[in-house]
mmCIF file of C-alpha atoms in Angstrom:
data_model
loop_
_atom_site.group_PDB
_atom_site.id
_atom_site.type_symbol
_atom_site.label_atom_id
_atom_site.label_comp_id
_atom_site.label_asym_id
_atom_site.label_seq_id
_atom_site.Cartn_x
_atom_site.Cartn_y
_atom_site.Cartn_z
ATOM 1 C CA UNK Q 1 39.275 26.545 -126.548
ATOM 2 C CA UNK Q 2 37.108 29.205 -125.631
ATOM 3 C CA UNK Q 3 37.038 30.986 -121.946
ATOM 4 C CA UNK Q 4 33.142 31.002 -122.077
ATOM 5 C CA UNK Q 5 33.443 26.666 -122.210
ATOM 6 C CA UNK Q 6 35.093 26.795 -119.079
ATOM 7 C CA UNK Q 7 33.833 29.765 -116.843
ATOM 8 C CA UNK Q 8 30.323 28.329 -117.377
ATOM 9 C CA UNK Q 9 27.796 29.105 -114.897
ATOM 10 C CA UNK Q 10 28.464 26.290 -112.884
ATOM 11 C CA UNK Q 11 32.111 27.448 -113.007
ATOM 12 C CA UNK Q 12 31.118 30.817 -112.074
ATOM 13 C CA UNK Q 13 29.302 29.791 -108.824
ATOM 14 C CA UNK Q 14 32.112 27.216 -107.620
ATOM 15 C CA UNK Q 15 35.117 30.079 -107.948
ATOM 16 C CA UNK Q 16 32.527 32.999 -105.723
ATOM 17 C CA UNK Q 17 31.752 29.770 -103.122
ATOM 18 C CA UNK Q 18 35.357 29.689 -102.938
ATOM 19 C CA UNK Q 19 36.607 33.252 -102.899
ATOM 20 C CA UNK Q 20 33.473 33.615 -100.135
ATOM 21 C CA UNK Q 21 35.045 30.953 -98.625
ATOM 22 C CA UNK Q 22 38.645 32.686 -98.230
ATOM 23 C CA UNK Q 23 37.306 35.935 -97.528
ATOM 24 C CA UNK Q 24 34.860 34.601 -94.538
ATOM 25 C CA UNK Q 25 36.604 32.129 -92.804
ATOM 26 C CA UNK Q 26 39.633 34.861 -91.735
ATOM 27 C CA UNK Q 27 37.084 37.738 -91.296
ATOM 28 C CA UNK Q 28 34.739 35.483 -88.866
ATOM 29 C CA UNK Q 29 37.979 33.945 -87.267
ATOM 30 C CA UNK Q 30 39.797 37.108 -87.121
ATOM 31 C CA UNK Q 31 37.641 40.405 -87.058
ATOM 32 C CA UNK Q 32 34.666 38.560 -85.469
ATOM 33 C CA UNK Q 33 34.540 39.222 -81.147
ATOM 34 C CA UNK Q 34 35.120 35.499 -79.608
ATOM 35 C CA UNK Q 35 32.165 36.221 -77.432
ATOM 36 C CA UNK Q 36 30.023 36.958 -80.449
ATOM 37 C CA UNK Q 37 28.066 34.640 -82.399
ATOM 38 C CA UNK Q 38 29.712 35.029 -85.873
ATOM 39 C CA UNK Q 39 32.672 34.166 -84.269
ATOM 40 C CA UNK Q 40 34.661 31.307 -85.684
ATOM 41 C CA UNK Q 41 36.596 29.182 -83.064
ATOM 42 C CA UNK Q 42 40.486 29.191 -84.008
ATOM 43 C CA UNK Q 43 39.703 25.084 -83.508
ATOM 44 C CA UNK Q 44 37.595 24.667 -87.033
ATOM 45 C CA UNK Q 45 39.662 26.571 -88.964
ATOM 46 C CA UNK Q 46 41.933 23.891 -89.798
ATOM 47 C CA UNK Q 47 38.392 21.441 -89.451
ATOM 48 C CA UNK Q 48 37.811 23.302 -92.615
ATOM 49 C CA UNK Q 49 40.580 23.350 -94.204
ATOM 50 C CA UNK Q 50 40.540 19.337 -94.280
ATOM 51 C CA UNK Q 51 37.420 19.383 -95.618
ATOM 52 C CA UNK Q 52 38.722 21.496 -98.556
ATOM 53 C CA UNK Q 53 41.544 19.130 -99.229
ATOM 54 C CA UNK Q 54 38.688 16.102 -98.997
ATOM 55 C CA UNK Q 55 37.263 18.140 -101.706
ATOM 56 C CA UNK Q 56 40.325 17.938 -104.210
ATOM 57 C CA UNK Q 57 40.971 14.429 -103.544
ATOM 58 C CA UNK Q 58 37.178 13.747 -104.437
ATOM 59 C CA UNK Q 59 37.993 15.985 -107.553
ATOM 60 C CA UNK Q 60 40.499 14.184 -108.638
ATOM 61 C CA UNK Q 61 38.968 11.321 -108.328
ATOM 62 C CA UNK Q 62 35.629 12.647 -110.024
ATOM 63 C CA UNK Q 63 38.058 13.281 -112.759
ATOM 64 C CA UNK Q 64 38.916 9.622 -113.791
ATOM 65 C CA UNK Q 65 35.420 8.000 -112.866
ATOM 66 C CA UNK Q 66 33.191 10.075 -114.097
ATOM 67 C CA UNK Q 67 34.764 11.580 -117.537
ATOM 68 C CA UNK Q 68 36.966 8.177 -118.015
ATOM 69 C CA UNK Q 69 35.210 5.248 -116.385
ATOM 70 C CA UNK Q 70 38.060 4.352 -114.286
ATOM 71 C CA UNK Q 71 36.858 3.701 -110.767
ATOM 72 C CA UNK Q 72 40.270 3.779 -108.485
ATOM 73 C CA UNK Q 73 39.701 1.965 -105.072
ATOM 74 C CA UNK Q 74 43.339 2.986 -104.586
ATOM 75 C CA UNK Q 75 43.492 6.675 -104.876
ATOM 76 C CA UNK Q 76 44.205 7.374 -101.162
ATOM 77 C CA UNK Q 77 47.732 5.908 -102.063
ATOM 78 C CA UNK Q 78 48.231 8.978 -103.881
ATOM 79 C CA UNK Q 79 46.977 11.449 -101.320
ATOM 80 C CA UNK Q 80 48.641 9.724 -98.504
ATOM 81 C CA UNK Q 81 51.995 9.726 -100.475
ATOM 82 C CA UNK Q 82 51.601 13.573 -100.936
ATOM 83 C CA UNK Q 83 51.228 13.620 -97.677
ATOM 84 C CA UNK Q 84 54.135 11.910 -96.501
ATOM 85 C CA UNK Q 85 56.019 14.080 -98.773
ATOM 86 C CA UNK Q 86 55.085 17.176 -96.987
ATOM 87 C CA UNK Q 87 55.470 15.055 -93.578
ATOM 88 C CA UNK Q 88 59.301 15.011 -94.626
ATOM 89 C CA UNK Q 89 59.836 18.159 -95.202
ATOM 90 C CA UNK Q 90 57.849 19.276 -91.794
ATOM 91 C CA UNK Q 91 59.925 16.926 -89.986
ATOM 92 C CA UNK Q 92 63.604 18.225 -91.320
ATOM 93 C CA UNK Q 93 62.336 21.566 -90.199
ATOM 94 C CA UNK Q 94 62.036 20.277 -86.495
ATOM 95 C CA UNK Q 95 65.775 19.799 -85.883
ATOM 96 C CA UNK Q 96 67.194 20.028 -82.638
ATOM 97 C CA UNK Q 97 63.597 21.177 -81.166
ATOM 98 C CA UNK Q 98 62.770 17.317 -81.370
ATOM 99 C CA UNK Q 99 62.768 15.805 -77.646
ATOM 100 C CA UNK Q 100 66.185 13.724 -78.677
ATOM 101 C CA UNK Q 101 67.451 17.082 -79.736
ATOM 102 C CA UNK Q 102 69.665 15.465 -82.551
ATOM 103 C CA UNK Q 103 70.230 18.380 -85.298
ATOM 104 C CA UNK Q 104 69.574 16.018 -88.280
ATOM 105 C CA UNK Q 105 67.553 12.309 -87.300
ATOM 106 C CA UNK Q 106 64.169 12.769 -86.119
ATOM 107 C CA UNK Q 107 63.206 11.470 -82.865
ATOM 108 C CA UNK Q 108 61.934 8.378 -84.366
ATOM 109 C CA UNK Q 109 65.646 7.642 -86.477
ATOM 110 C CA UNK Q 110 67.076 8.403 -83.093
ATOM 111 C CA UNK Q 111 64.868 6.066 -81.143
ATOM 112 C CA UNK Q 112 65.205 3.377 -83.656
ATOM 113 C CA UNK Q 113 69.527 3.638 -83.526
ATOM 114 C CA UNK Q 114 69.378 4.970 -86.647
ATOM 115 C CA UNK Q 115 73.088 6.028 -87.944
ATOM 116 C CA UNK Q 116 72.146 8.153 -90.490
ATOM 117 C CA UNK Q 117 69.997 10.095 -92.120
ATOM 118 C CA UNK Q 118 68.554 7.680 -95.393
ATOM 119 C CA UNK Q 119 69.586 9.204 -99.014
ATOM 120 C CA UNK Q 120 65.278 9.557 -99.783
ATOM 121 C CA UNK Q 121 65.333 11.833 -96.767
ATOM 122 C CA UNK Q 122 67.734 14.355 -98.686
ATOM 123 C CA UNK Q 123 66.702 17.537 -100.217
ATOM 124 C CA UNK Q 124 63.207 17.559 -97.594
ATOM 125 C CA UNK Q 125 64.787 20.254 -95.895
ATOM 126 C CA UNK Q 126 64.441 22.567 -98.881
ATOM 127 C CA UNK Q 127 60.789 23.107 -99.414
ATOM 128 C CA UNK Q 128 60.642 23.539 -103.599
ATOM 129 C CA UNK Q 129 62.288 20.298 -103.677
ATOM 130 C CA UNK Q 130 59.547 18.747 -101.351
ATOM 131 C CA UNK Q 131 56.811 20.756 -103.401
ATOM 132 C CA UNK Q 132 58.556 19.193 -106.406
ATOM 133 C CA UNK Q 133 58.407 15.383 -104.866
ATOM 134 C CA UNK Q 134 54.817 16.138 -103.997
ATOM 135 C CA UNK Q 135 53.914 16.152 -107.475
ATOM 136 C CA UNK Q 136 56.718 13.432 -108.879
ATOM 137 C CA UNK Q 137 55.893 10.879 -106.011
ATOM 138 C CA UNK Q 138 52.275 10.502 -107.149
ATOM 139 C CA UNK Q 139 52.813 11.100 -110.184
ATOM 140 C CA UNK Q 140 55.473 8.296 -111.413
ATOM 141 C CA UNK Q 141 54.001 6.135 -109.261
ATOM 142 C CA UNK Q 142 50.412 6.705 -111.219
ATOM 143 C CA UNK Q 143 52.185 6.720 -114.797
ATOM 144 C CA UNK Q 144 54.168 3.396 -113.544
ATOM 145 C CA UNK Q 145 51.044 1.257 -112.442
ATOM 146 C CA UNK Q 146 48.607 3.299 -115.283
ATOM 147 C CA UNK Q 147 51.561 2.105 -118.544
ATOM 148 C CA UNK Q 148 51.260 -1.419 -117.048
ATOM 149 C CA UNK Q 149 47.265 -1.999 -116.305
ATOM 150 C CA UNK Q 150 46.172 0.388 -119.247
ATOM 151 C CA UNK Q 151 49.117 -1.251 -122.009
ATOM 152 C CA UNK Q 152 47.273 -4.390 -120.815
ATOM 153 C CA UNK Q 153 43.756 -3.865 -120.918
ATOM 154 C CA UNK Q 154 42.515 -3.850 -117.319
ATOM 155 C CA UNK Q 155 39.310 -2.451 -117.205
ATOM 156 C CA UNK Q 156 36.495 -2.487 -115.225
ATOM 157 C CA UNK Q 157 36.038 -4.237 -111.516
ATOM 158 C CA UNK Q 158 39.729 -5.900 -112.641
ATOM 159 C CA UNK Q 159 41.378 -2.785 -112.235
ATOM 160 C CA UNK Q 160 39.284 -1.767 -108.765
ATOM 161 C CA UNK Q 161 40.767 -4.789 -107.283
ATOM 162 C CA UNK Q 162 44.332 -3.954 -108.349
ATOM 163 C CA UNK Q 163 44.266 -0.346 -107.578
ATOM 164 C CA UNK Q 164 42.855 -1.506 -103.976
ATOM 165 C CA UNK Q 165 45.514 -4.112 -103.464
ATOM 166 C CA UNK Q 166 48.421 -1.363 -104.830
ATOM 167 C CA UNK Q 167 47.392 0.798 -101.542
ATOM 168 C CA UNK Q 168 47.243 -2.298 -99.034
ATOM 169 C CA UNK Q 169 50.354 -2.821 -100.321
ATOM 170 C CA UNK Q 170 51.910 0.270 -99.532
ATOM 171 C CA UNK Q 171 50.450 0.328 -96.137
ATOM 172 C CA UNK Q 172 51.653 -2.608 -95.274
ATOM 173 C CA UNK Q 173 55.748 -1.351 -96.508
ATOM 174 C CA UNK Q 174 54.663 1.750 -94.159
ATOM 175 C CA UNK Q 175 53.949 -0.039 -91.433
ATOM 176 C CA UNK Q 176 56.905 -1.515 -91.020
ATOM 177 C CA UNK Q 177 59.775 0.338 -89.207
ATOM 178 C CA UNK Q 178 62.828 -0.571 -91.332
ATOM 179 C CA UNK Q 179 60.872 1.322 -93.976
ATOM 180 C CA UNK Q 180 61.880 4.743 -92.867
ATOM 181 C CA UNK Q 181 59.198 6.657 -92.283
ATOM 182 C CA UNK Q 182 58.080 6.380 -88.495
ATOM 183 C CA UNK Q 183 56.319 3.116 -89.029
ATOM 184 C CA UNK Q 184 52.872 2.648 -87.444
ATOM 185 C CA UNK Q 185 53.151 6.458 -85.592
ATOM 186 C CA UNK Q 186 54.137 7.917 -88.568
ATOM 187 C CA UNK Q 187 55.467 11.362 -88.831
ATOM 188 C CA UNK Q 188 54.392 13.601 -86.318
ATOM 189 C CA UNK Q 189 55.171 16.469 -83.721
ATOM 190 C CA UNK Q 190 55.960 19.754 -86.193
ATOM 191 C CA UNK Q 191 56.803 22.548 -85.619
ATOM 192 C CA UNK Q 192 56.428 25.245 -88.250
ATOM 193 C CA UNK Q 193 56.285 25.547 -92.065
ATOM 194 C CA UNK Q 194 58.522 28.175 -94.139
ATOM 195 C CA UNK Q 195 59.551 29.098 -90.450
ATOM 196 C CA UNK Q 196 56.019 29.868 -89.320
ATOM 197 C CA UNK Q 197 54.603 28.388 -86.237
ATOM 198 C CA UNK Q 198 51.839 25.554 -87.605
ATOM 199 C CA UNK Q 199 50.268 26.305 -84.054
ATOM 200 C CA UNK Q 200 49.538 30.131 -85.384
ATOM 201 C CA UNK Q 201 46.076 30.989 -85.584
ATOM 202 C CA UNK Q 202 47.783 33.767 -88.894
ATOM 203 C CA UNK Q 203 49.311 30.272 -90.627
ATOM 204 C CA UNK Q 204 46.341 28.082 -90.076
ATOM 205 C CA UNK Q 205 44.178 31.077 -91.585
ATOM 206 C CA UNK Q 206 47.010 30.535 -94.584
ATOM 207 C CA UNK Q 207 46.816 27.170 -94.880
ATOM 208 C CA UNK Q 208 43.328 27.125 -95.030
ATOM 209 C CA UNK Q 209 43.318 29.607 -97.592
ATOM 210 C CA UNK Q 210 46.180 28.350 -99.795
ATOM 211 C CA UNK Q 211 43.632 24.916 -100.078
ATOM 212 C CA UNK Q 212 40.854 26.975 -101.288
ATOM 213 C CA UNK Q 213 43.608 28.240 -103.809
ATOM 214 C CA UNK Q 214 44.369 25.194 -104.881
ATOM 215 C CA UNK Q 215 40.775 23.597 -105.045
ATOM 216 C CA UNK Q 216 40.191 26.387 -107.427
ATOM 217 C CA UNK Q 217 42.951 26.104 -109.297
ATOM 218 C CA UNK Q 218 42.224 22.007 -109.410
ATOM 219 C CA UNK Q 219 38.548 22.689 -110.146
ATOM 220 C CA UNK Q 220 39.601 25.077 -113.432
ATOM 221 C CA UNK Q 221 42.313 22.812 -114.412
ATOM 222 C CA UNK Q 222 39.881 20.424 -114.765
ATOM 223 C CA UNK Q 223 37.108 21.366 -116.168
ATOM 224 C CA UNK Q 224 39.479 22.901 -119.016
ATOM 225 C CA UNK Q 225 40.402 19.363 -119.626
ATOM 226 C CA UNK Q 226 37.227 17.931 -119.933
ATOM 227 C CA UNK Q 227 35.934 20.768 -121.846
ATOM 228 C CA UNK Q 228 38.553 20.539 -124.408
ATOM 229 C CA UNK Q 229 39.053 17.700 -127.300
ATOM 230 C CA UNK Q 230 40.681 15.735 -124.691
ATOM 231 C CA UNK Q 231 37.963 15.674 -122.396
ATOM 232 C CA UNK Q 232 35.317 14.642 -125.415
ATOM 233 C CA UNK Q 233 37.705 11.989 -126.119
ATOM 234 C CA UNK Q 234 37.662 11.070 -122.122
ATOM 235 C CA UNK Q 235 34.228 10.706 -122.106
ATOM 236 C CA UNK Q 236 34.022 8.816 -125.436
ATOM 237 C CA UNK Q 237 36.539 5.978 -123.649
ATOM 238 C CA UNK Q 238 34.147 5.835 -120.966
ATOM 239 C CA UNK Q 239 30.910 5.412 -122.731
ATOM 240 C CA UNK Q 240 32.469 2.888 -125.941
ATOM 241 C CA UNK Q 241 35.670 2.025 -125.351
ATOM 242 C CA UNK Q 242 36.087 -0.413 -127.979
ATOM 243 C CA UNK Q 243 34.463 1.873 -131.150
ATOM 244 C CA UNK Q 244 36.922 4.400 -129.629
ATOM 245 C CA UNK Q 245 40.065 2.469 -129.695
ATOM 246 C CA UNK Q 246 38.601 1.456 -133.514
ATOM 247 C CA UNK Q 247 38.321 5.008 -134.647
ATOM 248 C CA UNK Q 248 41.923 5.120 -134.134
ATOM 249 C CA UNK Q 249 42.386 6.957 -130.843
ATOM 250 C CA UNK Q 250 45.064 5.571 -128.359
ATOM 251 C CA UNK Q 251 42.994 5.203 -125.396
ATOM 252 C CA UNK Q 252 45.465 3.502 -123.294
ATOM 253 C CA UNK Q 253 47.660 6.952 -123.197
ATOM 254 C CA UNK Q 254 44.328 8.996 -122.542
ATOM 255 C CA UNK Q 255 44.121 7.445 -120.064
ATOM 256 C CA UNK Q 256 47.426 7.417 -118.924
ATOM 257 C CA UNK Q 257 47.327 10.671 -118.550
ATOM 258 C CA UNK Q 258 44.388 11.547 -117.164
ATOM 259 C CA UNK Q 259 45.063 9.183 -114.442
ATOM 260 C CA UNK Q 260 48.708 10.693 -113.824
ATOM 261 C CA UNK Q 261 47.182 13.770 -113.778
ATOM 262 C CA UNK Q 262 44.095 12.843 -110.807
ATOM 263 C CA UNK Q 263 46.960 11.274 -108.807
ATOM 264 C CA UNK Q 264 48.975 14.692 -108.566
ATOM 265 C CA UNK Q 265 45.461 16.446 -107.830
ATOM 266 C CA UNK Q 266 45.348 13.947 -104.942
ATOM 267 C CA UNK Q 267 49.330 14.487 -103.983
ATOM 268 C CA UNK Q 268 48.851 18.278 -104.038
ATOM 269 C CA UNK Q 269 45.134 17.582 -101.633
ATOM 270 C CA UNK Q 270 47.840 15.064 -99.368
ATOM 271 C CA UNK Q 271 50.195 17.990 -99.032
ATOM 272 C CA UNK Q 272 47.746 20.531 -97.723
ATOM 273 C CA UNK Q 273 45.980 18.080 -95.269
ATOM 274 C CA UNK Q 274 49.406 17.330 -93.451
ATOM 275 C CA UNK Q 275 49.651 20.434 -91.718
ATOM 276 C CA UNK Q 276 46.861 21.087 -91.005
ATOM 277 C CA UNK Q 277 46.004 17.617 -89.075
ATOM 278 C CA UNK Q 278 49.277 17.808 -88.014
ATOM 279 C CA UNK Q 279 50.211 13.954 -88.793
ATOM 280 C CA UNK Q 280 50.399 11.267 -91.283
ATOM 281 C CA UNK Q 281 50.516 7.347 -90.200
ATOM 282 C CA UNK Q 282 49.949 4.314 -92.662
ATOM 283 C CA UNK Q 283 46.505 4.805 -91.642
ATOM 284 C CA UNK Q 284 46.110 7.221 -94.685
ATOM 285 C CA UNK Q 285 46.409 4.370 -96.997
ATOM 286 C CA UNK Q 286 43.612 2.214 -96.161
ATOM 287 C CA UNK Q 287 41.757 0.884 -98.407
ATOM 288 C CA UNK Q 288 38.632 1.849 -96.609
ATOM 289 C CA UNK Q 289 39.425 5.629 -97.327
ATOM 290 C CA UNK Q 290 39.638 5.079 -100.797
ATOM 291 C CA UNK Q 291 36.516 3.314 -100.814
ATOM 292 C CA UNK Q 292 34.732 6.209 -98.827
ATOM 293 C CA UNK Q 293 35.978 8.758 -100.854
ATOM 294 C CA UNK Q 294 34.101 7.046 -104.574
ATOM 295 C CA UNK Q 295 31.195 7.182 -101.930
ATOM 296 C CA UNK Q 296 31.603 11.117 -101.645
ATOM 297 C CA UNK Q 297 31.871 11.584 -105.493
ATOM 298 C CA UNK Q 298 28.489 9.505 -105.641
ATOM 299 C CA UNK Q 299 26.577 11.104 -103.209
ATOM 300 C CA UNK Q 300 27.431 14.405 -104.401
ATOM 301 C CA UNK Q 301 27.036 13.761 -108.405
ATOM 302 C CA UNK Q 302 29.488 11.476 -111.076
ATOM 303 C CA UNK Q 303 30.676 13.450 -113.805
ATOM 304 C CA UNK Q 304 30.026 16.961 -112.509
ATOM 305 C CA UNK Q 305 32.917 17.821 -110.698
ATOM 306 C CA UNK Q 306 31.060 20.378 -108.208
ATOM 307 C CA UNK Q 307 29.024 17.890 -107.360
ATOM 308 C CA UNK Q 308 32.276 15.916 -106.217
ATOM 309 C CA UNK Q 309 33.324 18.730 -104.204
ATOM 310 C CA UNK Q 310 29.830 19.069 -102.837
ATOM 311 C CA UNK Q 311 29.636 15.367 -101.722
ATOM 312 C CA UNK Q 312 33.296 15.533 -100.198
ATOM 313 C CA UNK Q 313 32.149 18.882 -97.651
ATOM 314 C CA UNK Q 314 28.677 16.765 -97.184
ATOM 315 C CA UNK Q 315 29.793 13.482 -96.152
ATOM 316 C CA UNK Q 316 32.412 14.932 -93.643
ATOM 317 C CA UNK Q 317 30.803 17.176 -92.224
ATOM 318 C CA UNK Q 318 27.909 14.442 -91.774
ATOM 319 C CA UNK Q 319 30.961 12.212 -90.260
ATOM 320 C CA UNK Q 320 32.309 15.313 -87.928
ATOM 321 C CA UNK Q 321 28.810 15.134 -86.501
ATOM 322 C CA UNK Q 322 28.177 11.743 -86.075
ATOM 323 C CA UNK Q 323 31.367 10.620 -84.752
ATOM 324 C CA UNK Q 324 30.977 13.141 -82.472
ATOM 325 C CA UNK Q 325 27.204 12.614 -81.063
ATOM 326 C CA UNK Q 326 26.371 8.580 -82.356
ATOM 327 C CA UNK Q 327 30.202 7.043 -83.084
ATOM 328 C CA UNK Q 328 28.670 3.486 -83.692
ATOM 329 C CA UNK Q 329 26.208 4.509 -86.136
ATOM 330 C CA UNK Q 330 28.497 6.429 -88.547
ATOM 331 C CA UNK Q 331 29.471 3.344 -91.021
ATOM 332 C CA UNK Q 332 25.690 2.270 -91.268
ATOM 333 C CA UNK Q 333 24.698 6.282 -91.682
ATOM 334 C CA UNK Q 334 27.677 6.033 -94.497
ATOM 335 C CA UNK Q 335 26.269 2.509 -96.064
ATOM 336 C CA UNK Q 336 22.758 3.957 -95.264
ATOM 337 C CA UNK Q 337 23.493 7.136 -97.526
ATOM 338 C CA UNK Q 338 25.346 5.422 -100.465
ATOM 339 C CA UNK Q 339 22.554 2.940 -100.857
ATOM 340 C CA UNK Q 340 19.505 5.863 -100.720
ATOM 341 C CA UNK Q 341 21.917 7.795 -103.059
ATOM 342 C CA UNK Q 342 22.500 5.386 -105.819
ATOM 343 C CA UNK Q 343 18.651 3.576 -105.794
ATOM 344 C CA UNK Q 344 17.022 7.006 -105.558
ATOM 345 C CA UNK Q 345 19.051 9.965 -107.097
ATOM 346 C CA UNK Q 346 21.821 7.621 -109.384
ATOM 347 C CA UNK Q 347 22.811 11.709 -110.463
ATOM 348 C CA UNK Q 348 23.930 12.657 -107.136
ATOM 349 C CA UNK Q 349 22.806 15.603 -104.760
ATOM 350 C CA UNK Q 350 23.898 17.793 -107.820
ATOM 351 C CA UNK Q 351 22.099 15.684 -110.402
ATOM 352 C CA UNK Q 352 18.924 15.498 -108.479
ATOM 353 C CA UNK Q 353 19.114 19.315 -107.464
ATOM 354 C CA UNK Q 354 19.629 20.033 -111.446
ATOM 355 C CA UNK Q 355 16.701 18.293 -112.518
ATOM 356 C CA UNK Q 356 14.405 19.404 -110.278
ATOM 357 C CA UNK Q 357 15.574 23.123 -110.542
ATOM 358 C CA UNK Q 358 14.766 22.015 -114.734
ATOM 359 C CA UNK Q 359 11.518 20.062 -113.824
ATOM 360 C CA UNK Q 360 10.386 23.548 -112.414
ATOM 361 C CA UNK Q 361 11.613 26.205 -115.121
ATOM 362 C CA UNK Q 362 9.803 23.923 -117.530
ATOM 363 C CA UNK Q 363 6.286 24.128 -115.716
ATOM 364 C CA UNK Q 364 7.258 27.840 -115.112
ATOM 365 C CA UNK Q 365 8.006 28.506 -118.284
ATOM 366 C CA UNK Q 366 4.843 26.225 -119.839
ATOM 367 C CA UNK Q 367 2.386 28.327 -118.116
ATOM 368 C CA UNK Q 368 0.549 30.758 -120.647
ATOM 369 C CA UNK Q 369 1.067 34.163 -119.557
ATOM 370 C CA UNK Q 370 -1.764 36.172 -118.537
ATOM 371 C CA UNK Q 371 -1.999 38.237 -121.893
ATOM 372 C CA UNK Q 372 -2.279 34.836 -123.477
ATOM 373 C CA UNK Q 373 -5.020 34.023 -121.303
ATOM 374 C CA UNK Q 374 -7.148 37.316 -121.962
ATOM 375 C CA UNK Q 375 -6.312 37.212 -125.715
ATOM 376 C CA UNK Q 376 -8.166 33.502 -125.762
ATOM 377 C CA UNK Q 377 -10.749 34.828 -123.507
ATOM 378 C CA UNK Q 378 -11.593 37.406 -126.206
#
């Protein structure tokens, strides 16, 4: 496939919002004077950052429902279980600094009389191997539930319902303390990453930057995808499923794979959130969250990708505000928006923005030009 296909001019304006992005959050944060106004509080830097791993998720999700037609109320599952992953290995680093001081349990093993440390705790202390389970966790856990729904047809609102039930499910098991992973407080209190301080203003400028990284790199991956043959085929399954299983393709493993692929997107997004909220509870698995994050991708354009990434920095920073100035009118703003969004502009912010932007180069360009208009004169 050719680079021009996928470093299209959308393309080309997500990658310089981004690289802007990394370049003028540490400038403003760091080189800016904290008295002067294009000074950027040490506070939203990692604000920011979460809003660049809401992005990815709402990528990855973007990726399934609007190339493939499968609309996951369950993908939160995915990013919380990234999460957690990168919650273990934050917590191993903690070690005797935890207030029960015990070199190996963390405080939460200790307070629970916890003997031992359990055998899925081992290898968190090395962080490749957590990087590794970041991706795996997700992952399996996708190709496990995808092999079983896709092999047997579920489609449509059938597969909503059991994608929402697979995360209330897990929230549930993580609720409960026997589980092993710090029950309804979750996994909380660290200390550093890679033996940097997470309290650094330098490693929250890194963080922050490393998710811009890896929004880009999510954002190319893909749009390579759904440029390729793969993609065509993607959006083939979503528009005629049956005449596409009948020209012979196996659209089961399409999707398979495309949906193994969204839920490491969401893992990797999980990962990078972690330490930069600095905790992850059984809260992250809500089925609510899932739910509001097919609300981003909608309000910010299905199918488009930067329109995904465009609703996902829209809606929360529309949240940030409310919650802060009208708390009790942020779920009715939220309902409010996604019912404006899909009766008035069905395309999204994007979609809308893109047609008028074409509405107006097409009266532009149907005007006669003013040496037409003398030539007809004459």
């Amino acid at each position: 496939m050719k680079a021009q296909s996928v470093l299209d001019r959308q393309s080309v304006i997500v990658l310089s919002l981004l690289a802007v992005a990394a370049v003028l959050v540490p400038v403003l944060n760091g080189l800016a004077a904290p008295g002067s106004a294009l000074h950027l509080p040490d506070h939203l830097v990692p604000l920011l950052g979460k809003y660049i791993c809401f992005a990815l998720l709402a990528l990855s999700v973007d990726l399934i429902w609007g190339f493939c037609g499968i609309l996951s109320l369950g993908h939160g599952a995915f990013f919380a279980l990234g999460g957690y992953a990168m919650g273990m290995y934050l917590m191993r680093q903690i070690g005797s600094r935890g207030v029960y001081a015990h070199p190996v349990l963390p405080d939460f093993m200790v307070f629970l009389n916890w003997k031992g440390l359990p055998w899925f705790w081992y290898g968190f202390d090395v962080f490749p191997f957590a990087m590794l389970m970041v991706l795996l966790v997700p992952g399996i856990l996708a190709f496990i539930f995808g092999w079983l729904a896709f092999r047997s047809r579920v489609t449509g609102v059938y597969l909503s319902i059991i994608t929402q039930a697979m995360t209330y499910a897990l929230m549930l098991a993580f609720f409960r303390n026997d589980m092993g992973f710090g029950g309804n407080n979750g996994l909380t209190d660290f200390k550093d990453i890679l033996g940097f301080p997470l309290q650094s203003a330098s490693t929250r400028l890194v963080l922050f930057v490393s998710s811009v990284a890896a929004l880009g790199a999510g954002y190319l991956l893909c749009r390579w995808l759904v440029s390729s043959k793969f993609g065509k085929v993607l959006v083939a399954v979503r528009d005629a499923e049956s005449r596409t299983r009948f020209l012979g393709y196996r659209v089961e493993h399409y999707k398979l794979a495309v949906f193994t692929i969204s839920a490491m997107l969401a893992g990797i997004a999980g990962a990078l959130y972690v330490p930069q909220v600095g905790i992850i509870n059984p809260s992250e698995f809500a089925p609510a969250n899932s739910i509001e994050l097919v609300i981003w991708v909608a309000v910010g354009g299905r199918g488009t990708l930067a329109g995904a990434i465009l609703g996902a920095l829209v809606v929360n920073a529309g949240k940030t505000w409310f919650t802060g100035a009208l708390p009790e009118f942020w779920l009715f703003a939220l309902g409010g928006l996604f019912v404006f969004v899909t009766l008035f502009m069905p395309r999204g912010i994007l979609g809308a923005g893109q047609g008028l932007w074409g509405s107006a180069r097409q009266r532009l360009g149907s005007k006669p030009s003013p040496e037409a208009v003398s030539q007809a004169a004459e």
